[in-house]
Coordinates of C-alpha atoms in Angstrom, one line a residue:
I1 CA 62.8 19.5 -3.6
F2 CA 65.8 17.2 -3.0
Y3 CA 69.6 17.6 -3.7
A4 CA 72.0 14.6 -4.0
V5 CA 75.3 15.3 -2.3
K6 CA 78.4 13.1 -2.9
L7 CA 80.6 12.6 0.2
K8 CA 84.0 11.0 -0.3
Q9 CA 84.9 8.2 2.1
E10 CA 87.7 9.1 4.3
K11 CA 90.9 7.1 4.0
G12 CA 91.1 4.2 6.4
A13 CA 87.5 4.5 7.4
P14 CA 85.2 1.4 7.2
V15 CA 83.0 1.3 4.2
P16 CA 79.4 1.6 5.3
Y17 CA 77.8 0.2 2.2
A18 CA 78.2 -2.9 -0.2
Q19 CA 80.9 -2.7 -2.8
S20 CA 80.1 -1.2 -6.1
A21 CA 79.8 -3.1 -9.4
L22 CA 83.1 -1.5 -10.6
E23 CA 84.9 -2.8 -7.5
V24 CA 83.6 -6.3 -8.1
D25 CA 84.7 -6.4 -11.7
N26 CA 88.2 -5.4 -10.8
S27 CA 88.6 -7.8 -8.0
E28 CA 91.9 -9.9 -8.0
D29 CA 92.2 -12.4 -11.0
V30 CA 94.8 -15.2 -10.3
D31 CA 94.9 -16.2 -14.0
D32 CA 95.9 -12.7 -15.2
P33 CA 98.6 -11.4 -12.9
T34 CA 99.7 -8.6 -15.3
E35 CA 96.3 -6.9 -15.4
A36 CA 96.3 -3.6 -13.6
K37 CA 94.1 -3.6 -10.5
V38 CA 91.8 -0.5 -10.4
Q39 CA 89.7 0.3 -7.4
A40 CA 87.2 3.0 -7.6
P41 CA 86.9 5.4 -4.6
N42 CA 84.1 4.4 -2.3
V43 CA 81.2 6.9 -2.4
F44 CA 77.8 7.0 -1.0
T45 CA 74.8 9.4 -1.6
K46 CA 73.1 11.3 1.2
V47 CA 69.7 12.9 0.4
I48 CA 69.1 16.2 2.1
P49 CA 65.5 17.6 1.9
V50 CA 65.1 21.3 1.3
I51 CA 62.1 22.9 2.8
P52 CA 60.9 26.1 1.0
K53 CA 60.5 29.1 3.2
R54 CA 57.0 30.2 3.9
E55 CA 56.0 33.9 3.9
V56 CA 54.2 34.6 7.2
K57 CA 51.9 37.6 7.7
T58 CA 51.8 38.7 11.3
E59 CA 49.0 40.7 12.8
G60 CA 49.2 44.4 12.2
T61 CA 51.6 44.1 9.3
S62 CA 51.2 44.2 5.5
L63 CA 53.0 42.0 3.0
G64 CA 52.5 44.7 0.3
P65 CA 54.4 47.9 0.1
R66 CA 52.8 51.1 1.4
V67 CA 53.1 54.1 -0.8
D68 CA 54.4 57.3 0.8
K69 CA 52.1 59.8 -0.9
I70 CA 52.2 63.4 0.2
H71 CA 48.9 65.0 1.2
N72 CA 47.9 68.5 2.4
C73 CA 45.1 68.7 5.1
L74 CA 41.8 69.6 3.5
I75 CA 40.7 71.5 6.6
C76 CA 43.5 73.8 7.7
N77 CA 44.8 74.1 4.1
A78 CA 41.4 74.5 2.5
P79 CA 40.9 77.4 0.0
G80 CA 41.6 80.6 1.9
K81 CA 43.5 78.9 4.7
S82 CA 47.1 78.1 5.3
N83 CA 48.7 76.1 8.0
K84 CA 52.3 74.8 7.8
D85 CA 51.6 71.9 10.1
G86 CA 49.0 70.6 7.7
R87 CA 51.3 70.4 4.7
K88 CA 53.2 67.4 3.5
L89 CA 51.3 64.8 5.5
N90 CA 52.1 61.2 4.6
L91 CA 49.5 58.7 3.5
G92 CA 51.9 55.8 4.0
S93 CA 54.5 55.6 6.7
G94 CA 53.2 58.8 8.3
L95 CA 49.6 57.7 8.6
Q96 CA 49.5 57.9 12.4
E97 CA 50.6 61.5 12.4
L98 CA 48.1 62.2 9.7
K99 CA 45.3 60.7 11.8
Y100 CA 46.4 62.8 14.7
H101 CA 46.5 66.0 12.7
Y102 CA 43.0 65.5 11.2
S103 CA 41.7 64.6 14.7
V104 CA 43.0 68.0 16.0
C105 CA 41.6 69.9 13.1
V106 CA 38.2 68.3 13.3
Y107 CA 38.1 68.8 17.1
N108 CA 38.9 72.5 16.6
E109 CA 35.8 72.8 14.4
G110 CA 33.6 70.9 16.9
G111 CA 33.3 67.9 14.5
L112 CA 34.2 65.2 17.0
V113 CA 31.3 66.0 19.4
P114 CA 28.7 64.1 17.5
F115 CA 30.8 60.9 17.7
I116 CA 32.4 61.4 21.1
D117 CA 29.9 62.4 23.8
P118 CA 31.3 65.1 26.2
G119 CA 28.8 64.1 28.9
Q120 CA 28.3 67.7 29.9
G121 CA 24.6 68.0 29.3
S122 CA 23.2 70.1 26.4
L123 CA 26.1 72.5 26.1
K124 CA 27.3 73.6 22.7
S125 CA 30.8 72.6 21.6
E126 CA 32.1 76.1 22.2
E127 CA 30.7 76.1 25.8
L128 CA 32.3 72.8 26.9
E129 CA 34.8 72.7 29.7
V130 CA 37.6 70.9 27.9
Y131 CA 40.8 71.1 30.0
G132 CA 39.8 68.9 33.0
A133 CA 39.1 71.6 35.5
K134 CA 35.5 70.5 36.0
F135 CA 35.1 67.3 33.8
R136 CA 37.7 64.5 33.8
Y137 CA 37.5 61.6 31.4
K138 CA 38.8 58.0 31.2
C139 CA 38.9 56.0 28.1
P140 CA 35.9 53.6 28.0
F141 CA 37.9 50.8 26.3
P142 CA 39.3 48.7 29.2
N143 CA 42.3 47.4 27.3
C144 CA 43.4 50.8 26.0
S145 CA 46.9 52.0 26.9
K146 CA 45.4 55.1 28.5
N147 CA 44.0 52.8 31.2
Q148 CA 47.3 51.0 31.9
G149 CA 49.6 52.0 34.8
R150 CA 48.9 55.2 36.7
N151 CA 47.5 57.3 34.0
K152 CA 45.3 60.1 35.2
A153 CA 41.9 61.2 34.0
I154 CA 42.1 63.8 31.2
G155 CA 40.2 66.8 29.9
Y156 CA 37.7 66.5 27.0
K157 CA 40.0 67.9 24.4
E158 CA 42.7 65.3 25.0
Y159 CA 40.1 62.6 25.4
A160 CA 38.4 63.4 22.1
I161 CA 41.6 63.5 20.1
H162 CA 42.8 60.3 21.7
C163 CA 39.5 58.6 20.7
G164 CA 39.8 60.1 17.2
V165 CA 43.2 58.5 16.6
A166 CA 43.3 55.3 18.8
H167 CA 39.6 54.3 18.4
H168 CA 39.0 55.3 14.8
Q169 CA 36.4 58.0 15.4
I170 CA 38.2 60.2 12.9
E171 CA 37.4 57.6 10.4
K172 CA 33.7 57.8 11.3
W173 CA 33.9 61.5 10.8
M174 CA 35.4 61.0 7.3
V175 CA 32.6 58.7 6.3
A176 CA 30.0 61.3 7.4
N177 CA 31.8 64.3 6.0
M178 CA 33.2 63.0 2.7
R179 CA 34.4 65.7 0.4
P180 CA 36.6 65.9 -2.8
G181 CA 40.1 64.7 -1.9
L182 CA 39.1 63.0 1.3
E183 CA 38.4 59.7 -0.4
E184 CA 42.1 58.7 -0.7
V185 CA 42.7 59.7 3.0
Y186 CA 39.8 57.6 4.1
A187 CA 40.9 54.6 2.0
A188 CA 44.4 54.7 3.5
V189 CA 43.1 54.9 7.0
K190 CA 40.6 52.2 6.4
I191 CA 43.2 49.8 4.9
A192 CA 45.6 50.4 7.8
R193 CA 42.8 49.6 10.3
E194 CA 41.8 46.4 8.5
E195 CA 45.4 45.2 8.3
E196 CA 45.4 45.4 12.1
S197 CA 42.1 43.4 12.3
M198 CA 40.4 46.3 14.0
E199 CA 36.7 47.3 13.6
M200 CA 35.3 50.7 13.5
V201 CA 32.8 50.8 16.4
D202 CA 30.6 53.3 18.1
M203 CA 31.9 54.8 21.3
P204 CA 30.8 53.2 24.6
E205 CA 29.0 55.2 27.2
V206 CA 31.2 58.1 28.3
V207 CA 33.2 57.7 31.6
V208 CA 33.4 61.2 33.1
E209 CA 33.9 62.5 36.5
E210 CA 32.5 65.9 37.3
M211 CA 34.6 68.1 39.6
H212 CA 33.7 71.3 41.4
T213 CA 34.9 73.7 44.1
C214 CA 32.9 73.9 47.4
F215 CA 30.2 76.5 47.2
I216 CA 30.6 77.3 50.9
C217 CA 34.3 77.6 51.5
E218 CA 35.0 78.4 47.8
G219 CA 38.2 76.3 47.9
K220 CA 39.9 78.2 50.7
E221 CA 40.4 74.9 52.3
R222 CA 42.5 72.5 50.2
E223 CA 39.9 69.7 50.7
G224 CA 37.3 71.9 49.1
R225 CA 38.9 71.9 45.7
N226 CA 38.2 69.2 43.0
L227 CA 35.2 67.7 44.8
S228 CA 33.7 64.8 42.9
F229 CA 30.3 63.3 42.3
D230 CA 31.8 60.0 41.3
G231 CA 30.4 57.0 43.2
S232 CA 33.7 56.2 44.9
M233 CA 34.4 59.8 45.8
V234 CA 31.0 61.2 46.7
Y235 CA 31.5 60.3 50.4
Q236 CA 34.4 62.7 50.7
T237 CA 32.3 65.4 49.0
R238 CA 29.5 64.8 51.5
Y239 CA 31.9 64.9 54.5
H240 CA 33.4 68.1 53.3
Y241 CA 30.0 69.9 52.9
A242 CA 28.9 68.5 56.3
S243 CA 32.0 70.0 57.9
C244 CA 31.6 73.4 56.1
Y245 CA 28.0 73.6 57.4
Y246 CA 29.3 73.0 60.9
D247 CA 31.6 75.9 60.5
E248 CA 28.7 78.1 59.4
G249 CA 26.7 77.2 62.5
A250 CA 24.0 75.4 60.5
Y251 CA 23.5 72.7 63.2
L252 CA 22.9 74.7 66.3
H253 CA 19.1 74.5 66.0
K254 CA 19.0 71.1 64.3
Y255 CA 21.3 69.5 66.8
P256 CA 21.3 71.7 69.9
P257 CA 24.3 71.0 72.3
G258 CA 22.0 70.7 75.4
A259 CA 22.0 72.8 78.5
Q260 CA 25.0 71.2 80.1
N261 CA 27.2 72.1 77.1
M262 CA 25.8 75.4 76.0
N263 CA 27.5 78.8 76.5
E264 CA 25.8 82.2 76.9
E265 CA 25.6 82.7 73.1
G266 CA 23.8 79.4 72.6
G267 CA 26.8 77.6 71.1
P268 CA 28.6 74.5 72.5
K269 CA 31.2 75.1 75.2
D270 CA 33.0 71.8 74.6
I271 CA 33.2 70.8 70.9
L272 CA 35.9 68.1 71.2
G273 CA 34.2 65.9 73.8
K274 CA 36.7 66.5 76.6
E275 CA 33.9 66.9 79.2
V276 CA 30.6 66.2 77.3
K277 CA 30.1 63.4 74.8
Y278 CA 27.3 62.4 72.6
H279 CA 25.9 59.1 71.4
C280 CA 24.1 58.4 68.1
Q281 CA 20.6 57.2 68.8
E282 CA 19.8 56.1 65.2
K283 CA 18.7 52.5 64.8
D284 CA 21.2 50.2 63.1
C285 CA 24.0 52.9 63.1
S286 CA 27.4 51.2 63.0
V287 CA 29.0 53.9 65.2
K288 CA 28.6 52.8 68.8
R289 CA 31.3 55.0 70.4
K290 CA 30.6 58.3 72.0
M291 CA 31.7 61.5 70.2
G292 CA 32.3 65.2 70.9
Y293 CA 29.7 67.7 69.7
K294 CA 31.5 68.7 66.4
E295 CA 32.0 65.1 65.4
F296 CA 28.5 64.1 66.4
T297 CA 26.8 66.8 64.4
I298 CA 28.9 66.1 61.3
H299 CA 28.2 62.4 61.7
M300 CA 24.4 63.0 62.0
S301 CA 24.5 65.3 58.9
N302 CA 26.6 63.0 56.7
E303 CA 25.2 59.7 57.7
H304 CA 21.6 60.2 58.7
G305 CA 20.1 62.7 56.2
G306 CA 20.8 66.0 57.9
L307 CA 23.0 67.2 55.0
E308 CA 20.3 66.8 52.3
Q309 CA 17.8 68.7 54.5
V310 CA 20.3 71.6 55.2
M311 CA 21.2 71.8 51.5
K312 CA 17.5 71.9 50.4
D313 CA 16.9 74.8 52.7
D314 CA 20.1 76.7 51.7
H315 CA 19.6 80.2 50.3
R316 CA 22.2 79.5 47.6
E317 CA 20.7 78.1 44.5
A318 CA 24.0 76.3 43.4
I319 CA 24.0 74.4 46.7
R320 CA 20.3 73.5 46.5
N321 CA 21.0 72.0 43.1
L322 CA 23.6 69.7 44.6
A323 CA 21.2 68.1 47.2
G324 CA 20.0 65.4 44.8
R325 CA 23.5 64.7 43.4
I326 CA 25.4 63.8 46.6
K327 CA 23.2 61.0 47.8
K328 CA 25.1 58.0 49.1

């Protein structure tokens, strides 16, 4: 598309173009001095191209309008039920809040468990530990906002609802549990996801850290709370149990202090190594320095298999069950 724009030549300015035909015809005639001399104003034409605007669709947006249709939750406002929070949900601009509400309702009925593994063995949904006291979860999608910054591990309830909303597991539940009235909810959720170029995928393997309180000191020592079996934390758990076993006197027969460091009761006289020190004799051990009796026995237990043996022989079943789970 082009527009022609006439621009009048400013007075006194040089003419950039050749004279017009009108100007030539009215040039000075010496044979007719009475003829009026007419000079047309100098004009030139500049062509300005007009580029039509393009309508650009950015990722995560829709060019079409989204209808704000009101919807009542089919779970908490089903026949015989009434929940104020589940009324007047919005299938358009309030779709995110709708997904969250359905995720909470479905979670409360145990409906998310088949899609979001709790990683707690064969426990039923009502038997799960869901608040993070024993099992703590991290989102298995590396680029998720839950994994950015210094976000802490969360309990199963928060984890399951998060995956329902952010990772489309509530949509999978809808597909598997379609009922009258749910079709339009599913359609709205599906269209919104596709507009964001997102796929509905199965959940990756659960990332869960199991915590427990020491079965020996029962958490009386601060270090004995929230012990973990996670690969990066299991060393601290091992060291704590090895230390607790020392306090119980479990090493006197396994690692006797020797005659020069034994009191009348058979225990060590010097536990800190002020007078008597011990040296690890295990081949390829990286610890070359000498240690006091307490440090030496904890070292032998934690680093050279003593802990597993003591645990297997423990009279407490809960501790015996840990022996195979705290291996380095």
